[in-house]
PDB file of C-alpha atoms in Angstrom:
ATOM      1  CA  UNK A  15       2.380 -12.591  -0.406  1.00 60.00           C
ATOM      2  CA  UNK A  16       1.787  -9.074  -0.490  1.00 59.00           C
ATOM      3  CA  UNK A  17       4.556  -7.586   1.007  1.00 64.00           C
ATOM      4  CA  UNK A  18       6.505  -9.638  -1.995  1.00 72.00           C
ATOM      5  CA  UNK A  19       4.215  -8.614  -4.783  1.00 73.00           C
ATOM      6  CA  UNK A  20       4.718  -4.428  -2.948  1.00 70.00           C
ATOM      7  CA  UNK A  21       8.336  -5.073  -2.526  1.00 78.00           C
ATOM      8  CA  UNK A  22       8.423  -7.105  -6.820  1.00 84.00           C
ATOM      9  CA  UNK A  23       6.759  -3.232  -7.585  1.00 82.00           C
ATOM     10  CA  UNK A  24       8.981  -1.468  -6.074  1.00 81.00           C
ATOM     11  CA  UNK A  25      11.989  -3.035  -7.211  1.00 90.00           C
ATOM     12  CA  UNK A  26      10.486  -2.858 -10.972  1.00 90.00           C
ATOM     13  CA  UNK A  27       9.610   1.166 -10.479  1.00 85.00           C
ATOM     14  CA  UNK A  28      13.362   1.583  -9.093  1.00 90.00           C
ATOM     15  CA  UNK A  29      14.938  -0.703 -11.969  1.00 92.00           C
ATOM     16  CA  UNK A  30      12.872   1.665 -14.369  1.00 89.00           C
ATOM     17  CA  UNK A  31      14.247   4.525 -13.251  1.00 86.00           C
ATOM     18  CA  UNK A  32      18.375   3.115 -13.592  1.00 90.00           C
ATOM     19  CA  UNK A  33      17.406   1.916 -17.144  1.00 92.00           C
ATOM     20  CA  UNK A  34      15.775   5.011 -18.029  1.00 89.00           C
ATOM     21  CA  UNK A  35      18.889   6.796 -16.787  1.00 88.00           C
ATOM     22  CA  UNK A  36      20.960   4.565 -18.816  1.00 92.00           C
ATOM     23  CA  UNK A  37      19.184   5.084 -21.831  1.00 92.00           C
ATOM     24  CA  UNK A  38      19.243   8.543 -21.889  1.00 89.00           C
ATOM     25  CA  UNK A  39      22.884   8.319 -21.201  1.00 92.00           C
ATOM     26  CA  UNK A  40      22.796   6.308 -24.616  1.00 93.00           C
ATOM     27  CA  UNK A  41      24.185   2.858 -22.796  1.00 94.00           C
ATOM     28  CA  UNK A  42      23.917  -0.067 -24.937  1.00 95.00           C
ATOM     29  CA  UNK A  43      21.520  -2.664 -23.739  1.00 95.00           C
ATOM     30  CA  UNK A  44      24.020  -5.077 -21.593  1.00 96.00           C
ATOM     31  CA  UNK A  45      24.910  -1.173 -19.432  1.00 95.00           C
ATOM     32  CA  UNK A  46      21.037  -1.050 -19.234  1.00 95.00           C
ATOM     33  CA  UNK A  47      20.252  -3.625 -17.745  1.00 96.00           C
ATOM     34  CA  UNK A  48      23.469  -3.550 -15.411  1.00 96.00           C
ATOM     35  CA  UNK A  49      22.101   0.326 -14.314  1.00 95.00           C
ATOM     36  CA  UNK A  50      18.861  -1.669 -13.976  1.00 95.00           C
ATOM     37  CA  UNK A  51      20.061  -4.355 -11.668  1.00 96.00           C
ATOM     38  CA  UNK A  52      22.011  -1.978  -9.671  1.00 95.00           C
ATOM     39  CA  UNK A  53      19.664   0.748  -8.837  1.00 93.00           C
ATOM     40  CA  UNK A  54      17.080  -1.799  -8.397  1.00 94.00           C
ATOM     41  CA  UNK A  55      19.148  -4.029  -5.864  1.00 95.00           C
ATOM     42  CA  UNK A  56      22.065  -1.826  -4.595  1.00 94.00           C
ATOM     43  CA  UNK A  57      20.629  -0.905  -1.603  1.00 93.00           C
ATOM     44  CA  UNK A  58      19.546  -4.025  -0.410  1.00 92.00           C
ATOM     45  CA  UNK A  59      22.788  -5.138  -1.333  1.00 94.00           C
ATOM     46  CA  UNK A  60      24.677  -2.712   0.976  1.00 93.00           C
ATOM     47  CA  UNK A  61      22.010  -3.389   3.493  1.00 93.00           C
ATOM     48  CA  UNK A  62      23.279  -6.824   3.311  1.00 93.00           C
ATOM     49  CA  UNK A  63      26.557  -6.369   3.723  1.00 93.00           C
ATOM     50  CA  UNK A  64      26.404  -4.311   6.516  1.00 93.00           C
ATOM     51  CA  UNK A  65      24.468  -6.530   8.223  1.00 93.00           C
ATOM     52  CA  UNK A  66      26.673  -9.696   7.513  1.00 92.00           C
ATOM     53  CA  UNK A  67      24.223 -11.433   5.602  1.00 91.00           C
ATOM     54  CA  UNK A  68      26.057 -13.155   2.362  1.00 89.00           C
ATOM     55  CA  UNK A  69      25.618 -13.951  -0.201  1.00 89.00           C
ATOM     56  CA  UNK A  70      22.845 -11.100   0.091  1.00 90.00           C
ATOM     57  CA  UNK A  71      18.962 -11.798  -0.328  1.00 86.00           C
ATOM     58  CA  UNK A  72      18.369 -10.490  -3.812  1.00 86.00           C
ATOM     59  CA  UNK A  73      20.845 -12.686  -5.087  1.00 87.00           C
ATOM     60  CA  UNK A  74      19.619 -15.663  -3.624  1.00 88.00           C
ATOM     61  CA  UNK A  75      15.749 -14.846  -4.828  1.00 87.00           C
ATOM     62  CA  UNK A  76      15.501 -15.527  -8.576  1.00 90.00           C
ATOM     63  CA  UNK A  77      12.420 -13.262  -8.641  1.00 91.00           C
ATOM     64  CA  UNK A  78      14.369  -9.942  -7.575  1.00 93.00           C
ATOM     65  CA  UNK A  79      16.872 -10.804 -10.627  1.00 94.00           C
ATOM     66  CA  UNK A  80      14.230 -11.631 -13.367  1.00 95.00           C
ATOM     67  CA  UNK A  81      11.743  -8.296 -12.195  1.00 95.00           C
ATOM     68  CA  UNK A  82      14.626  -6.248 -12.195  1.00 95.00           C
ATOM     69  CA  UNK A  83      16.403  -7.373 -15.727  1.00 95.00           C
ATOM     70  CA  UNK A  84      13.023  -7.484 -17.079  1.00 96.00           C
ATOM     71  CA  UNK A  85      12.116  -4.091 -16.547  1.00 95.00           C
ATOM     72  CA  UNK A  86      15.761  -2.964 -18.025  1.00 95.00           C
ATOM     73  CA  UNK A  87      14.647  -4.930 -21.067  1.00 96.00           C
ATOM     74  CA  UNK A  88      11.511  -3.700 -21.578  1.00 95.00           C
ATOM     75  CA  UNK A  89      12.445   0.130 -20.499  1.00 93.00           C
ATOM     76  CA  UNK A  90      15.295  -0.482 -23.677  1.00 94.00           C
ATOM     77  CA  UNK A  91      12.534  -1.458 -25.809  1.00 94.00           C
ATOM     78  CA  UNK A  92       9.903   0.855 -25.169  1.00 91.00           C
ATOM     79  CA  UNK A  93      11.540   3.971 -23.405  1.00 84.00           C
ATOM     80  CA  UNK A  94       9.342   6.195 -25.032  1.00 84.00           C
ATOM     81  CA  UNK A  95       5.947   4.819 -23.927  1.00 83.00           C
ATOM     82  CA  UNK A  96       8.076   4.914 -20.425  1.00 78.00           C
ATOM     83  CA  UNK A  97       8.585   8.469 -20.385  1.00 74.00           C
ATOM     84  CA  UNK A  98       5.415   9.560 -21.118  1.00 78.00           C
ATOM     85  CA  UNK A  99       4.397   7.330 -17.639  1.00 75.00           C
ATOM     86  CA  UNK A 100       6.421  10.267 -15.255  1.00 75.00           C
ATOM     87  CA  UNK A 101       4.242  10.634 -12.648  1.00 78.00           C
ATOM     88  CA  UNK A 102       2.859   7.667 -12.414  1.00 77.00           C
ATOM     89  CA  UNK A 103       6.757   6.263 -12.045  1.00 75.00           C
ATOM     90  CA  UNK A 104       7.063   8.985  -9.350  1.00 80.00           C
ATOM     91  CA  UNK A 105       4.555   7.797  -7.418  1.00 82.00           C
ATOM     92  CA  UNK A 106       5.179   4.584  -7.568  1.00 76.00           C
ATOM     93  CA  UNK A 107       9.021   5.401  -6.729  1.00 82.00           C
ATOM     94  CA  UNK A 108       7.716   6.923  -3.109  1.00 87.00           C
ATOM     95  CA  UNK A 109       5.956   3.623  -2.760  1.00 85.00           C
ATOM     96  CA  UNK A 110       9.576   1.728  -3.340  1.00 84.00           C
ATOM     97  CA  UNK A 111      11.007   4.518  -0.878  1.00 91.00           C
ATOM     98  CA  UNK A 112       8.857   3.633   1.998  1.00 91.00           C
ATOM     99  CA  UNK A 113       8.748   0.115   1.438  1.00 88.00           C
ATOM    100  CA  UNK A 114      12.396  -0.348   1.302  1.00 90.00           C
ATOM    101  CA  UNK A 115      13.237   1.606   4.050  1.00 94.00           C
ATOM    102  CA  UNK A 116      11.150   0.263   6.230  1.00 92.00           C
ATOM    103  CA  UNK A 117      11.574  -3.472   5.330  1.00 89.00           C
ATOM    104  CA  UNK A 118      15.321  -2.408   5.010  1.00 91.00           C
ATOM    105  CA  UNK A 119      15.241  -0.917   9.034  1.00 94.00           C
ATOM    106  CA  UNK A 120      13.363  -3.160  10.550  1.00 92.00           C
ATOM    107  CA  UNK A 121      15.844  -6.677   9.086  1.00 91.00           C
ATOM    108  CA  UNK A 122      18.461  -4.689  10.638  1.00 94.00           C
ATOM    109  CA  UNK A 123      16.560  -4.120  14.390  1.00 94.00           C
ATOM    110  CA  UNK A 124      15.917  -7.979  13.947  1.00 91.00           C
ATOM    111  CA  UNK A 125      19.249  -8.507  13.095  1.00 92.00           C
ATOM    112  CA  UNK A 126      20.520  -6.991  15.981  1.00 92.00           C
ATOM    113  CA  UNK A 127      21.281  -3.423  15.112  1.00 94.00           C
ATOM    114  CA  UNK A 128      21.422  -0.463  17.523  1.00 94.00           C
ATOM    115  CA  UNK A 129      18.561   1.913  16.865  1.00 95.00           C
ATOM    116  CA  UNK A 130      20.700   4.841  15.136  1.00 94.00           C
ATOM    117  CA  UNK A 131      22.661   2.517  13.007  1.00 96.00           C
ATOM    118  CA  UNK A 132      19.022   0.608  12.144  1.00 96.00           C
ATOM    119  CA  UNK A 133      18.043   3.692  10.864  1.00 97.00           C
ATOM    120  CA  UNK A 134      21.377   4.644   8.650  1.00 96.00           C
ATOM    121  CA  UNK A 135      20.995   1.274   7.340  1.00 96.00           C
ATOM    122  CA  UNK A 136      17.286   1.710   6.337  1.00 95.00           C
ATOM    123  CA  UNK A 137      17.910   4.914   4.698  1.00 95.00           C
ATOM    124  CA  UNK A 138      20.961   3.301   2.927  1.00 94.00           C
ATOM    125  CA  UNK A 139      18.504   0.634   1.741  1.00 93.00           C
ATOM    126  CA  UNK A 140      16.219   3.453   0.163  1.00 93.00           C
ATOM    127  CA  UNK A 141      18.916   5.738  -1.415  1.00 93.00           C
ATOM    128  CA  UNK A 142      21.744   3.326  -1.846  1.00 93.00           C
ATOM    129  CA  UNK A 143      20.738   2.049  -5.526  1.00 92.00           C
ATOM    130  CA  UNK A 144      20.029   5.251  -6.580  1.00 89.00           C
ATOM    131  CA  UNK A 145      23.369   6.856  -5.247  1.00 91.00           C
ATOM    132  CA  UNK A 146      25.359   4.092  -7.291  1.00 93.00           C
ATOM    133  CA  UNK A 147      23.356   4.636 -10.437  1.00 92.00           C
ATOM    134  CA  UNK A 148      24.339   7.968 -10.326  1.00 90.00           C
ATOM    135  CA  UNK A 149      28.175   7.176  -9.572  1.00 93.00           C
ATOM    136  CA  UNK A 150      28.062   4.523 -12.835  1.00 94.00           C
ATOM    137  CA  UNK A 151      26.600   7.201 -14.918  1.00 92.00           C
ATOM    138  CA  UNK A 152      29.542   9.656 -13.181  1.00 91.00           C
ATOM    139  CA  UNK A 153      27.698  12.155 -11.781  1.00 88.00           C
ATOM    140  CA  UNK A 154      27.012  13.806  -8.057  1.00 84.00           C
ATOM    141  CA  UNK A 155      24.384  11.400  -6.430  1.00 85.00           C
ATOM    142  CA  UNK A 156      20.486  13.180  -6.966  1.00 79.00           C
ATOM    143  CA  UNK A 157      20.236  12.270  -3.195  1.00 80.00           C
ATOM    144  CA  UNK A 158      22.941  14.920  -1.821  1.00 78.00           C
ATOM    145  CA  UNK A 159      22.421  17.901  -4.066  1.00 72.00           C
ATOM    146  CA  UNK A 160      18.412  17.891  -5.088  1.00 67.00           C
ATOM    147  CA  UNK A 161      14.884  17.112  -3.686  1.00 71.00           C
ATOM    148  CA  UNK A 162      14.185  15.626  -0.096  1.00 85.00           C
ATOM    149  CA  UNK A 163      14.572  12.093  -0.923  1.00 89.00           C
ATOM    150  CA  UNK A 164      17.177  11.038   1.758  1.00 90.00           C
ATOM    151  CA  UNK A 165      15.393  13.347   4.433  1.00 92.00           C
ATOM    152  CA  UNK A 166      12.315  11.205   3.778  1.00 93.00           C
ATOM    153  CA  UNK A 167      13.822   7.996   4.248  1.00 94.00           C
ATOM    154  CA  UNK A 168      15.417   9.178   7.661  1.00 95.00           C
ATOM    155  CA  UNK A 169      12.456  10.275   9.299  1.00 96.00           C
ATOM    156  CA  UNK A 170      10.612   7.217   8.137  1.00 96.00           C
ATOM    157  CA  UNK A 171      13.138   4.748   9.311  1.00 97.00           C
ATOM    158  CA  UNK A 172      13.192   7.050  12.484  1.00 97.00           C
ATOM    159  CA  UNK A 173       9.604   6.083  13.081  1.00 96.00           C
ATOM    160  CA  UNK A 174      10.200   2.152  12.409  1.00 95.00           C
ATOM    161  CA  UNK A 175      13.062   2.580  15.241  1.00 96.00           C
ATOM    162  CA  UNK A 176      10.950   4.700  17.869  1.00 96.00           C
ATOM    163  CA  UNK A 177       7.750   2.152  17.248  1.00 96.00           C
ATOM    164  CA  UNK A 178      10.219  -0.822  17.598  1.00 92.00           C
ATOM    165  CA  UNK A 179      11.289   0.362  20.676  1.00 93.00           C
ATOM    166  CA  UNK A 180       7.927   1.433  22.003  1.00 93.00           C
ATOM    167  CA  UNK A 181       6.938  -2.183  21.432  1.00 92.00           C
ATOM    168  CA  UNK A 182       3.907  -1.079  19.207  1.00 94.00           C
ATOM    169  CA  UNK A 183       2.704  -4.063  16.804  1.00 92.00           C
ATOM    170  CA  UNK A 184       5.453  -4.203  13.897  1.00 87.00           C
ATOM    171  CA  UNK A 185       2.960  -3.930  10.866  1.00 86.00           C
ATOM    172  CA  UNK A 186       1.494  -0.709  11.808  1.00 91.00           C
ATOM    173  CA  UNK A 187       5.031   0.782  12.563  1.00 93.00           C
ATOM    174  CA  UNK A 188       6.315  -0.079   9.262  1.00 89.00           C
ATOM    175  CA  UNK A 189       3.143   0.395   7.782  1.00 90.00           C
ATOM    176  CA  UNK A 190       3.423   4.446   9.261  1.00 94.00           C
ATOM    177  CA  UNK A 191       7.490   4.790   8.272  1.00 94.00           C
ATOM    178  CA  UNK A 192       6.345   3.683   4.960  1.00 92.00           C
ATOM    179  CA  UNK A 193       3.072   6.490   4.645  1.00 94.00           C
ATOM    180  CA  UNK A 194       5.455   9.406   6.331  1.00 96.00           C
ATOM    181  CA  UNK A 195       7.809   8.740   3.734  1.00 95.00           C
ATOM    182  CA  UNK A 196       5.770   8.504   0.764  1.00 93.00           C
ATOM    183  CA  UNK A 197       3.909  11.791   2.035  1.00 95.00           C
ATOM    184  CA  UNK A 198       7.191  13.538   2.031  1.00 95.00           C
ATOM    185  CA  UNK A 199       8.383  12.046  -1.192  1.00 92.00           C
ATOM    186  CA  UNK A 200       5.117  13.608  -2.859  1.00 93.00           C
ATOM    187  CA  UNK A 201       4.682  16.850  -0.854  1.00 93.00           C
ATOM    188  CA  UNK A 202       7.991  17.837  -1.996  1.00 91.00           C
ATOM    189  CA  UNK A 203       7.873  16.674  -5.465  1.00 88.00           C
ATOM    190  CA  UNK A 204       4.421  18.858  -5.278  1.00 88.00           C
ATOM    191  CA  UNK A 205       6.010  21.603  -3.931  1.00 87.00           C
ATOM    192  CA  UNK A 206       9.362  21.387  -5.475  1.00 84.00           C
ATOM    193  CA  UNK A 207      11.282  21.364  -2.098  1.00 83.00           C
ATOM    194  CA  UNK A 208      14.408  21.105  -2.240  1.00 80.00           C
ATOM    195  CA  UNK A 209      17.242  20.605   0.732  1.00 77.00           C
ATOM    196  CA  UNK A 210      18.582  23.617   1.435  1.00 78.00           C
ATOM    197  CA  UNK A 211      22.605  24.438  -0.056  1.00 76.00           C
ATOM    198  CA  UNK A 212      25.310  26.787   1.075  1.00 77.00           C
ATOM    199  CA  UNK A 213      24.462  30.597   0.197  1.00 78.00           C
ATOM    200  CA  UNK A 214      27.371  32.935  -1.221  1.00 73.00           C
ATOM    201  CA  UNK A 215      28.748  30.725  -3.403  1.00 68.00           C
ATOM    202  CA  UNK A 216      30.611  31.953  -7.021  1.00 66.00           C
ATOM    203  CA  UNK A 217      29.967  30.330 -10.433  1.00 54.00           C
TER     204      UNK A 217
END
């Protein structure tokens, strides 16, 4: 029960952040609840489909739907109030992070994945609904050109691999994937580190 209520706030904090993207890109309210649903559930979407598993989970959970439409509705309503709650949405987003790559790596160990591509796929799960927000709203995914987000989710879902395979008890590996990342997420939000880019270049 409360790995669903973590994984219900999570999925609220990342629908948030599509439907606060979509207002400020002036969508009408069916686009913000699509961004909502899709930044919300892309990842574990992708996740799904990479793993074979169809139709995927969040469509066949009611809850996942109605938490993430919800939150597109009542971002459209009150976006305002919203923006004024920053940090507190950024910390809760680092929560989401770790929580979804974790949960996202380990279904894909259990499902049979090799280590490296358990890992790929948790990240994906992290990043992925973020990255297609930011293709719908046509612009270069936040992920690849600012902050350490996707470096985060690596290293966490790194950690979920190595524990797996060290046979250490699953709920403290996923439990340290998910505090690594969520340290990283906020360290670097803190310190306004960003991923390096390529020097010498004009314009």
């Amino acid at each position: 029960m409360l790995l669903t209520v973590l994984e219900l706030i999570g999925i609220a904090v990342f629908a948030a952040s599509g439907a606060v993207a979509a207002v400020r890109a002036r969508l009408d309210v069916f686009g913000v609840i699509i961004l909502a649903l899709t930044t919300a559930l892309g990842g574990g979407i992708v996740r799904d489909v990479l793993l074979g598993v169809h139709p995927p989970t969040s469509l066949r959970n009611w809850p996942y739907l109605l938490v993430a439409g919800g939150t597109g509705l009542i971002v459209f309503w009150f976006h305002p109030q919203v923006a004024k709650l920053r940090r507190s949405v950024l910390l809760l987003d680092a929560v989401g992070l770790g929580l979804f790559v974790t949960s996202g790596t380990t279904t894909a160990l259990a499902l049979g994945a090799t280590p490296y591509a358990a890992c790929l796929i948790g990240m994906t799960t992290g990043i992925g609904g973020g990255a297609l927000r930011d293709l719908l709203l046509r612009e270069i995914p936040l992920v690849l050109r600012r902050e350490i987000y996707a470096v985060a989710a690596l290293c966490g879902a790194v950690v979920v691999a190595v524990g797996e395979w060290a046979k250490f008890p699953k709920g403290l590996v996923a439990l340290t994937g998910a505090v690594l990342i969520i340290t990283i997420r906020l360290i670097a939000l803190w310190r306004k580190w960003n991923a390096p880019v390529a020097r010498g270049l004009e314009g």
